[in-house]
């Protein structure tokens, strides 16, 4: 109740100051985390955060202000109006979203997580350390457990009023070998429900670090490369996803401009952006400006179907928003961002299906890729040679380079090992003839 | 009152204004007011931490952090942690702000940013963006040993990027300058020239050739060498990483780990973007030599790591009111006495790598990968073809040892460094470096 009254007060202040339209986003978040440092629990953290962001529109110009001092809501509203007044009218501005019916979503609010006590948090953290401990000669250098419970209210002067509650839980572990050859690895998992296997996070990371010891060097070559979901998701996030962002497209910053309807990937691939996926990390009834969430076909059987839009970019192209307004925080204005981003490719035992090649678990430096051209050159971590359908030897140091758009057309295999890597949901994929430099 | 061995609090209050220009149009004008506190409490070997926003009750927050610390200690007791005692910090050597940006109207700032954007919009450039930001905040620190300190700091800066496209190929050029300064930053740096320079870089790269990978001698420009100093050496010398077993520099103090030509320094007292008068646990800032004449001299410490390993604290920082961790400030490789011309003459054939598009490092294994903005082939001591999508990777200690010449043209670049999910302002820099062998990655 308190949140609604506050939001109405802010909207009223903005309108009185001269806004034509206004919007308030209010968030409250309660997060508990437990940190691991060198196989021991270092301590626990509680972050109680709140904040609000206000968009005010004056004569087709948008102003924005934010604060975490809730009692300053009216000052922030006036500041947003002031910001709008220094801008000229934006001819592309149409309006804030209007009142809508919202779909129901499921699997995003787990009362067990909302009420989770410190003891339970601690127990899960200890399980990660114990999981890693099942592999001799490996320790967790750093790691953390976290659970959160939050509420969000979006209200605007066009009748939007949507409130949601959600929970989340995650764990990650960075490990290192303590005997013999130094090797590191990590694993993580995230969910909206209390269903994670924390011992497995520690154990997977530890086994990977151990099997990566005594890596060999390999000659520069072109070969089949299988990318684990972590590696592939990292590359997609830095290259392909920015290319389907309507804002980048409209500004000439995308290779996919004007290519709707074209074959841009192998016909065996389909890609869906899904704001409604049950239990998805990016699932919610509305996007971050109150547009109902939906499923959007991005690529269907290799054919490029749709960009992702928020209300503003949709207005420019005269289409409907795909419900992809995204805000990193209450202090950010909305911009286009993916929801649950699902890669679909018929799966098989892709390692067994590969005579010779390289398996790459993770990459470092994906954010250095050229998002526009799609070119990347990254360091492969925890990589292995594949021989006669089996993982053979670890590889010490390896650079892999290529181009995401060429990769999408050439992928010729995928695993059955589908993982949720944050909001990106993908199997491992095989790319033929990739350039590797050892 | 609280059953803990130590507690402290950082209270921060401030305002940030930013303007974002996109293709000549103002995309965003925003103001943010923030106030919050981060409170730590230590019970024997366990930390409790609480952060609160807005109108908070500090005593309640200290109580909550203490309860967490005590609770953790009861449930998983471990070896006691000591916190080094320090003397009361003084906010001295503060940067002088000549033109307070809050005295300049929002209209005037918008106008200036638009002109900067225009300068980048030269023939062949398909899109441009520019950002201006200013922040002014007050920090208050207090701890259970009676230490107290307070200061106010202003940060301003701008960034420009330009994208050139031709036949489906896109290349970008970027420039940015940020500092602990007022609006006079636009007098110190010619934003118009930098905008033109970002645009020219993007255009040039359209005609650049993809690089061929392999092991070869290289020259690093000051920006890329600075990124190496920060990412590969600076992070590995952070004592928290050393203590958790994630640094190749563990147990290396006093050892020759680099060419004797190499001196690496972290200095928060410099009036650069990474400046602070005292860190976020109240320690007076001071210059730290990390590597002296190739010998590893010191880790970077917090009060906890300094008590444990021996050394000077003063490098513990937090983003806003997050929990402080060991961080760098202004990190650089100090000047030597060579010139770029001498390096080209000496190297004969190789690659000259320029600028940085970021990178990553694994401090535990001591391996890194950085993407340069561009490069030139060096043939017979001359810079010849421009190359793009070129990267540098390898082992930190090998590169340090392979440095053959250090330039006399130290330049610092401002940026933000991420660690543990927190971003803090830093600068890094170096003179030109000549390295006898490094792994260059190409497309």
JSON list of N, CA and C in Angstrom, two decimals, chain A residues 313-359:
[
{"chain": "A", "resi": 313, "resn": "UNK", "atom": "N", "xyz": [11.76, 2.47, -29.28]},
{"chain": "A", "resi": 313, "resn": "UNK", "atom": "CA", "xyz": [12.28, 2.01, -30.58]},
{"chain": "A", "resi": 313, "resn": "UNK", "atom": "C", "xyz": [11.16, 1.42, -31.43]},
{"chain": "A", "resi": 314, "resn": "UNK", "atom": "N", "xyz": [10.14, 0.84, -30.79]},
{"chain": "A", "resi": 314, "resn": "UNK", "atom": "CA", "xyz": [9.00, 0.29, -31.53]},
{"chain": "A", "resi": 314, "resn": "UNK", "atom": "C", "xyz": [8.25, 1.43, -32.23]},
{"chain": "A", "resi": 315, "resn": "UNK", "atom": "N", "xyz": [8.11, 2.55, -31.50]},
{"chain": "A", "resi": 315, "resn": "UNK", "atom": "CA", "xyz": [7.44, 3.71, -32.09]},
{"chain": "A", "resi": 315, "resn": "UNK", "atom": "C", "xyz": [8.15, 4.19, -33.34]},
{"chain": "A", "resi": 316, "resn": "UNK", "atom": "N", "xyz": [9.48, 4.16, -33.33]},
{"chain": "A", "resi": 316, "resn": "UNK", "atom": "CA", "xyz": [10.26, 4.62, -34.49]},
{"chain": "A", "resi": 316, "resn": "UNK", "atom": "C", "xyz": [10.01, 3.74, -35.71]},
{"chain": "A", "resi": 317, "resn": "UNK", "atom": "N", "xyz": [9.84, 2.44, -35.50]},
{"chain": "A", "resi": 317, "resn": "UNK", "atom": "CA", "xyz": [9.64, 1.51, -36.62]},
{"chain": "A", "resi": 317, "resn": "UNK", "atom": "C", "xyz": [8.16, 1.25, -36.87]},
{"chain": "A", "resi": 318, "resn": "UNK", "atom": "N", "xyz": [7.31, 1.94, -36.10]},
{"chain": "A", "resi": 318, "resn": "UNK", "atom": "CA", "xyz": [5.87, 1.78, -36.27]},
{"chain": "A", "resi": 318, "resn": "UNK", "atom": "C", "xyz": [5.43, 0.33, -36.04]},
{"chain": "A", "resi": 319, "resn": "UNK", "atom": "N", "xyz": [5.99, -0.30, -35.03]},
{"chain": "A", "resi": 319, "resn": "UNK", "atom": "CA", "xyz": [5.58, -1.66, -34.67]},
{"chain": "A", "resi": 319, "resn": "UNK", "atom": "C", "xyz": [5.24, -1.66, -33.18]},
{"chain": "A", "resi": 320, "resn": "UNK", "atom": "N", "xyz": [4.84, -2.82, -32.66]},
{"chain": "A", "resi": 320, "resn": "UNK", "atom": "CA", "xyz": [4.54, -2.91, -31.24]},
{"chain": "A", "resi": 320, "resn": "UNK", "atom": "C", "xyz": [5.79, -3.32, -30.46]},
{"chain": "A", "resi": 321, "resn": "UNK", "atom": "N", "xyz": [5.91, -2.82, -29.25]},
{"chain": "A", "resi": 321, "resn": "UNK", "atom": "CA", "xyz": [7.04, -3.22, -28.41]},
{"chain": "A", "resi": 321, "resn": "UNK", "atom": "C", "xyz": [6.98, -4.73, -28.20]},
{"chain": "A", "resi": 322, "resn": "UNK", "atom": "N", "xyz": [8.15, -5.36, -28.19]},
{"chain": "A", "resi": 322, "resn": "UNK", "atom": "CA", "xyz": [8.20, -6.80, -27.92]},
{"chain": "A", "resi": 322, "resn": "UNK", "atom": "C", "xyz": [8.36, -7.06, -26.42]},
{"chain": "A", "resi": 323, "resn": "UNK", "atom": "N", "xyz": [8.22, -6.02, -25.60]},
{"chain": "A", "resi": 323, "resn": "UNK", "atom": "CA", "xyz": [8.35, -6.21, -24.16]},
{"chain": "A", "resi": 323, "resn": "UNK", "atom": "C", "xyz": [9.79, -6.41, -23.75]},
{"chain": "A", "resi": 324, "resn": "UNK", "atom": "N", "xyz": [10.69, -5.65, -24.38]},
{"chain": "A", "resi": 324, "resn": "UNK", "atom": "CA", "xyz": [12.11, -5.81, -24.08]},
{"chain": "A", "resi": 324, "resn": "UNK", "atom": "C", "xyz": [12.74, -4.57, -23.46]},
{"chain": "A", "resi": 325, "resn": "UNK", "atom": "N", "xyz": [11.91, -3.72, -22.81]},
{"chain": "A", "resi": 325, "resn": "UNK", "atom": "CA", "xyz": [12.51, -2.60, -22.08]},
{"chain": "A", "resi": 325, "resn": "UNK", "atom": "C", "xyz": [13.21, -3.18, -20.86]},
{"chain": "A", "resi": 326, "resn": "UNK", "atom": "N", "xyz": [14.44, -2.75, -20.68]},
{"chain": "A", "resi": 326, "resn": "UNK", "atom": "CA", "xyz": [15.24, -3.34, -19.61]},
{"chain": "A", "resi": 326, "resn": "UNK", "atom": "C", "xyz": [15.99, -2.23, -18.87]},
{"chain": "A", "resi": 327, "resn": "UNK", "atom": "N", "xyz": [16.03, -2.32, -17.55]},
{"chain": "A", "resi": 327, "resn": "UNK", "atom": "CA", "xyz": [16.76, -1.33, -16.75]},
{"chain": "A", "resi": 327, "resn": "UNK", "atom": "C", "xyz": [17.64, -2.11, -15.81]},
{"chain": "A", "resi": 328, "resn": "UNK", "atom": "N", "xyz": [18.92, -1.75, -15.81]},
{"chain": "A", "resi": 328, "resn": "UNK", "atom": "CA", "xyz": [19.83, -2.43, -14.90]},
{"chain": "A", "resi": 328, "resn": "UNK", "atom": "C", "xyz": [19.45, -2.17, -13.46]},
{"chain": "A", "resi": 329, "resn": "UNK", "atom": "N", "xyz": [18.85, -0.99, -13.23]},
{"chain": "A", "resi": 329, "resn": "UNK", "atom": "CA", "xyz": [18.55, -0.59, -11.86]},
{"chain": "A", "resi": 329, "resn": "UNK", "atom": "C", "xyz": [17.52, 0.53, -11.91]},
{"chain": "A", "resi": 330, "resn": "UNK", "atom": "N", "xyz": [17.03, 0.92, -10.75]},
{"chain": "A", "resi": 330, "resn": "UNK", "atom": "CA", "xyz": [16.06, 2.04, -10.71]},
{"chain": "A", "resi": 330, "resn": "UNK", "atom": "C", "xyz": [16.70, 3.34, -11.19]},
{"chain": "A", "resi": 331, "resn": "UNK", "atom": "N", "xyz": [18.03, 3.42, -11.15]},
{"chain": "A", "resi": 331, "resn": "UNK", "atom": "CA", "xyz": [18.66, 4.68, -11.58]},
{"chain": "A", "resi": 331, "resn": "UNK", "atom": "C", "xyz": [19.02, 4.69, -13.06]},
{"chain": "A", "resi": 332, "resn": "UNK", "atom": "N", "xyz": [18.53, 3.71, -13.81]},
{"chain": "A", "resi": 332, "resn": "UNK", "atom": "CA", "xyz": [18.76, 3.71, -15.25]},
{"chain": "A", "resi": 332, "resn": "UNK", "atom": "C", "xyz": [17.44, 3.90, -15.99]},
{"chain": "A", "resi": 333, "resn": "UNK", "atom": "N", "xyz": [17.51, 4.59, -17.13]},
{"chain": "A", "resi": 333, "resn": "UNK", "atom": "CA", "xyz": [16.34, 4.68, -17.99]},
{"chain": "A", "resi": 333, "resn": "UNK", "atom": "C", "xyz": [16.24, 3.39, -18.79]},
{"chain": "A", "resi": 334, "resn": "UNK", "atom": "N", "xyz": [15.06, 3.06, -19.31]},
{"chain": "A", "resi": 334, "resn": "UNK", "atom": "CA", "xyz": [14.93, 1.80, -20.04]},
{"chain": "A", "resi": 334, "resn": "UNK", "atom": "C", "xyz": [15.73, 1.83, -21.34]},
{"chain": "A", "resi": 335, "resn": "UNK", "atom": "N", "xyz": [16.27, 0.67, -21.69]},
{"chain": "A", "resi": 335, "resn": "UNK", "atom": "CA", "xyz": [16.83, 0.50, -23.02]},
{"chain": "A", "resi": 335, "resn": "UNK", "atom": "C", "xyz": [16.50, -0.95, -23.41]},
{"chain": "A", "resi": 336, "resn": "UNK", "atom": "N", "xyz": [16.80, -1.31, -24.67]},
{"chain": "A", "resi": 336, "resn": "UNK", "atom": "CA", "xyz": [16.42, -2.64, -25.13]},
{"chain": "A", "resi": 336, "resn": "UNK", "atom": "C", "xyz": [17.34, -3.69, -24.53]},
{"chain": "A", "resi": 337, "resn": "UNK", "atom": "N", "xyz": [16.75, -4.75, -24.02]},
{"chain": "A", "resi": 337, "resn": "UNK", "atom": "CA", "xyz": [17.56, -5.85, -23.49]},
{"chain": "A", "resi": 337, "resn": "UNK", "atom": "C", "xyz": [16.84, -7.16, -23.67]},
{"chain": "A", "resi": 338, "resn": "UNK", "atom": "N", "xyz": [17.57, -8.27, -23.75]},
{"chain": "A", "resi": 338, "resn": "UNK", "atom": "CA", "xyz": [16.93, -9.56, -23.96]},
{"chain": "A", "resi": 338, "resn": "UNK", "atom": "C", "xyz": [16.21, -10.03, -22.71]},
{"chain": "A", "resi": 339, "resn": "UNK", "atom": "N", "xyz": [15.24, -10.94, -22.89]},
{"chain": "A", "resi": 339, "resn": "UNK", "atom": "CA", "xyz": [14.61, -11.61, -21.75]},
{"chain": "A", "resi": 339, "resn": "UNK", "atom": "C", "xyz": [15.26, -13.00, -21.69]},
{"chain": "A", "resi": 340, "resn": "UNK", "atom": "N", "xyz": [14.51, -14.04, -21.39]},
{"chain": "A", "resi": 340, "resn": "UNK", "atom": "CA", "xyz": [15.12, -15.38, -21.46]},
{"chain": "A", "resi": 340, "resn": "UNK", "atom": "C", "xyz": [15.39, -15.65, -22.93]},
{"chain": "A", "resi": 341, "resn": "UNK", "atom": "N", "xyz": [16.63, -15.91, -23.26]},
{"chain": "A", "resi": 341, "resn": "UNK", "atom": "CA", "xyz": [17.06, -15.98, -24.65]},
{"chain": "A", "resi": 341, "resn": "UNK", "atom": "C", "xyz": [17.42, -17.43, -24.95]},
{"chain": "A", "resi": 342, "resn": "UNK", "atom": "N", "xyz": [16.54, -18.10, -25.70]},
{"chain": "A", "resi": 342, "resn": "UNK", "atom": "CA", "xyz": [16.62, -19.55, -25.80]},
{"chain": "A", "resi": 342, "resn": "UNK", "atom": "C", "xyz": [17.13, -20.01, -27.16]},
{"chain": "A", "resi": 343, "resn": "UNK", "atom": "N", "xyz": [18.22, -20.75, -27.16]},
{"chain": "A", "resi": 343, "resn": "UNK", "atom": "CA", "xyz": [18.81, -21.28, -28.39]},
{"chain": "A", "resi": 343, "resn": "UNK", "atom": "C", "xyz": [18.36, -22.73, -28.54]},
{"chain": "A", "resi": 344, "resn": "UNK", "atom": "N", "xyz": [17.79, -23.02, -29.68]},
{"chain": "A", "resi": 344, "resn": "UNK", "atom": "CA", "xyz": [17.24, -24.34, -29.92]},
{"chain": "A", "resi": 344, "resn": "UNK", "atom": "C", "xyz": [17.97, -24.99, -31.09]},
{"chain": "A", "resi": 345, "resn": "UNK", "atom": "N", "xyz": [18.50, -26.18, -30.88]},
{"chain": "A", "resi": 345, "resn": "UNK", "atom": "CA", "xyz": [19.19, -26.90, -31.96]},
{"chain": "A", "resi": 345, "resn": "UNK", "atom": "C", "xyz": [19.07, -28.38, -31.61]},
{"chain": "A", "resi": 346, "resn": "UNK", "atom": "N", "xyz": [18.71, -29.25, -32.57]},
{"chain": "A", "resi": 346, "resn": "UNK", "atom": "CA", "xyz": [18.54, -30.66, -32.23]},
{"chain": "A", "resi": 346, "resn": "UNK", "atom": "C", "xyz": [19.80, -31.22, -31.57]},
{"chain": "A", "resi": 347, "resn": "UNK", "atom": "N", "xyz": [19.64, -31.82, -30.40]},
{"chain": "A", "resi": 347, "resn": "UNK", "atom": "CA", "xyz": [20.81, -32.25, -29.64]},
{"chain": "A", "resi": 347, "resn": "UNK", "atom": "C", "xyz": [21.21, -33.69, -29.91]},
{"chain": "A", "resi": 348, "resn": "UNK", "atom": "N", "xyz": [22.50, -33.95, -29.71]},
{"chain": "A", "resi": 348, "resn": "UNK", "atom": "CA", "xyz": [23.01, -35.32, -29.78]},
{"chain": "A", "resi": 348, "resn": "UNK", "atom": "C", "xyz": [24.25, -35.36, -28.88]},
{"chain": "A", "resi": 349, "resn": "UNK", "atom": "N", "xyz": [24.86, -36.51, -28.73]},
{"chain": "A", "resi": 349, "resn": "UNK", "atom": "CA", "xyz": [26.11, -36.59, -27.97]},
{"chain": "A", "resi": 349, "resn": "UNK", "atom": "C", "xyz": [27.20, -36.00, -28.85]},
{"chain": "A", "resi": 350, "resn": "UNK", "atom": "N", "xyz": [27.35, -34.71, -28.77]},
{"chain": "A", "resi": 350, "resn": "UNK", "atom": "CA", "xyz": [28.15, -33.98, -29.77]},
{"chain": "A", "resi": 350, "resn": "UNK", "atom": "C", "xyz": [29.64, -34.31, -29.66]},
{"chain": "A", "resi": 351, "resn": "UNK", "atom": "N", "xyz": [30.11, -34.65, -28.47]},
{"chain": "A", "resi": 351, "resn": "UNK", "atom": "CA", "xyz": [31.53, -35.01, -28.35]},
{"chain": "A", "resi": 351, "resn": "UNK", "atom": "C", "xyz": [31.77, -36.36, -29.04]},
{"chain": "A", "resi": 352, "resn": "UNK", "atom": "N", "xyz": [30.88, -37.32, -28.77]},
{"chain": "A", "resi": 352, "resn": "UNK", "atom": "CA", "xyz": [31.01, -38.64, -29.38]},
{"chain": "A", "resi": 352, "resn": "UNK", "atom": "C", "xyz": [30.93, -38.55, -30.91]},
{"chain": "A", "resi": 353, "resn": "UNK", "atom": "N", "xyz": [30.26, -37.52, -31.39]},
{"chain": "A", "resi": 353, "resn": "UNK", "atom": "CA", "xyz": [30.04, -37.34, -32.82]},
{"chain": "A", "resi": 353, "resn": "UNK", "atom": "C", "xyz": [31.22, -36.62, -33.49]},
{"chain": "A", "resi": 354, "resn": "UNK", "atom": "N", "xyz": [32.25, -36.29, -32.72]},
{"chain": "A", "resi": 354, "resn": "UNK", "atom": "CA", "xyz": [33.36, -35.48, -33.24]},
{"chain": "A", "resi": 354, "resn": "UNK", "atom": "C", "xyz": [34.66, -36.30, -33.24]},
{"chain": "A", "resi": 355, "resn": "UNK", "atom": "N", "xyz": [35.24, -36.49, -34.41]},
{"chain": "A", "resi": 355, "resn": "UNK", "atom": "CA", "xyz": [36.46, -37.29, -34.50]},
{"chain": "A", "resi": 355, "resn": "UNK", "atom": "C", "xyz": [37.65, -36.57, -33.91]},
{"chain": "A", "resi": 356, "resn": "UNK", "atom": "N", "xyz": [37.76, -35.29, -34.32]},
{"chain": "A", "resi": 356, "resn": "UNK", "atom": "CA", "xyz": [38.94, -34.54, -33.91]},
{"chain": "A", "resi": 356, "resn": "UNK", "atom": "C", "xyz": [38.52, -33.10, -33.74]},
{"chain": "A", "resi": 357, "resn": "UNK", "atom": "N", "xyz": [38.98, -32.47, -32.68]},
{"chain": "A", "resi": 357, "resn": "UNK", "atom": "CA", "xyz": [38.61, -31.07, -32.47]},
{"chain": "A", "resi": 357, "resn": "UNK", "atom": "C", "xyz": [39.04, -30.61, -31.09]},
{"chain": "A", "resi": 358, "resn": "UNK", "atom": "N", "xyz": [38.43, -29.47, -30.68]},
{"chain": "A", "resi": 358, "resn": "UNK", "atom": "CA", "xyz": [38.77, -28.86, -29.40]},
{"chain": "A", "resi": 358, "resn": "UNK", "atom": "C", "xyz": [37.47, -28.57, -28.65]},
{"chain": "A", "resi": 359, "resn": "UNK", "atom": "N", "xyz": [37.46, -28.85, -27.36]},
{"chain": "A", "resi": 359, "resn": "UNK", "atom": "CA", "xyz": [36.31, -28.53, -26.52]},
{"chain": "A", "resi": 359, "resn": "UNK", "atom": "C", "xyz": [36.70, -27.36, -25.63]}
]
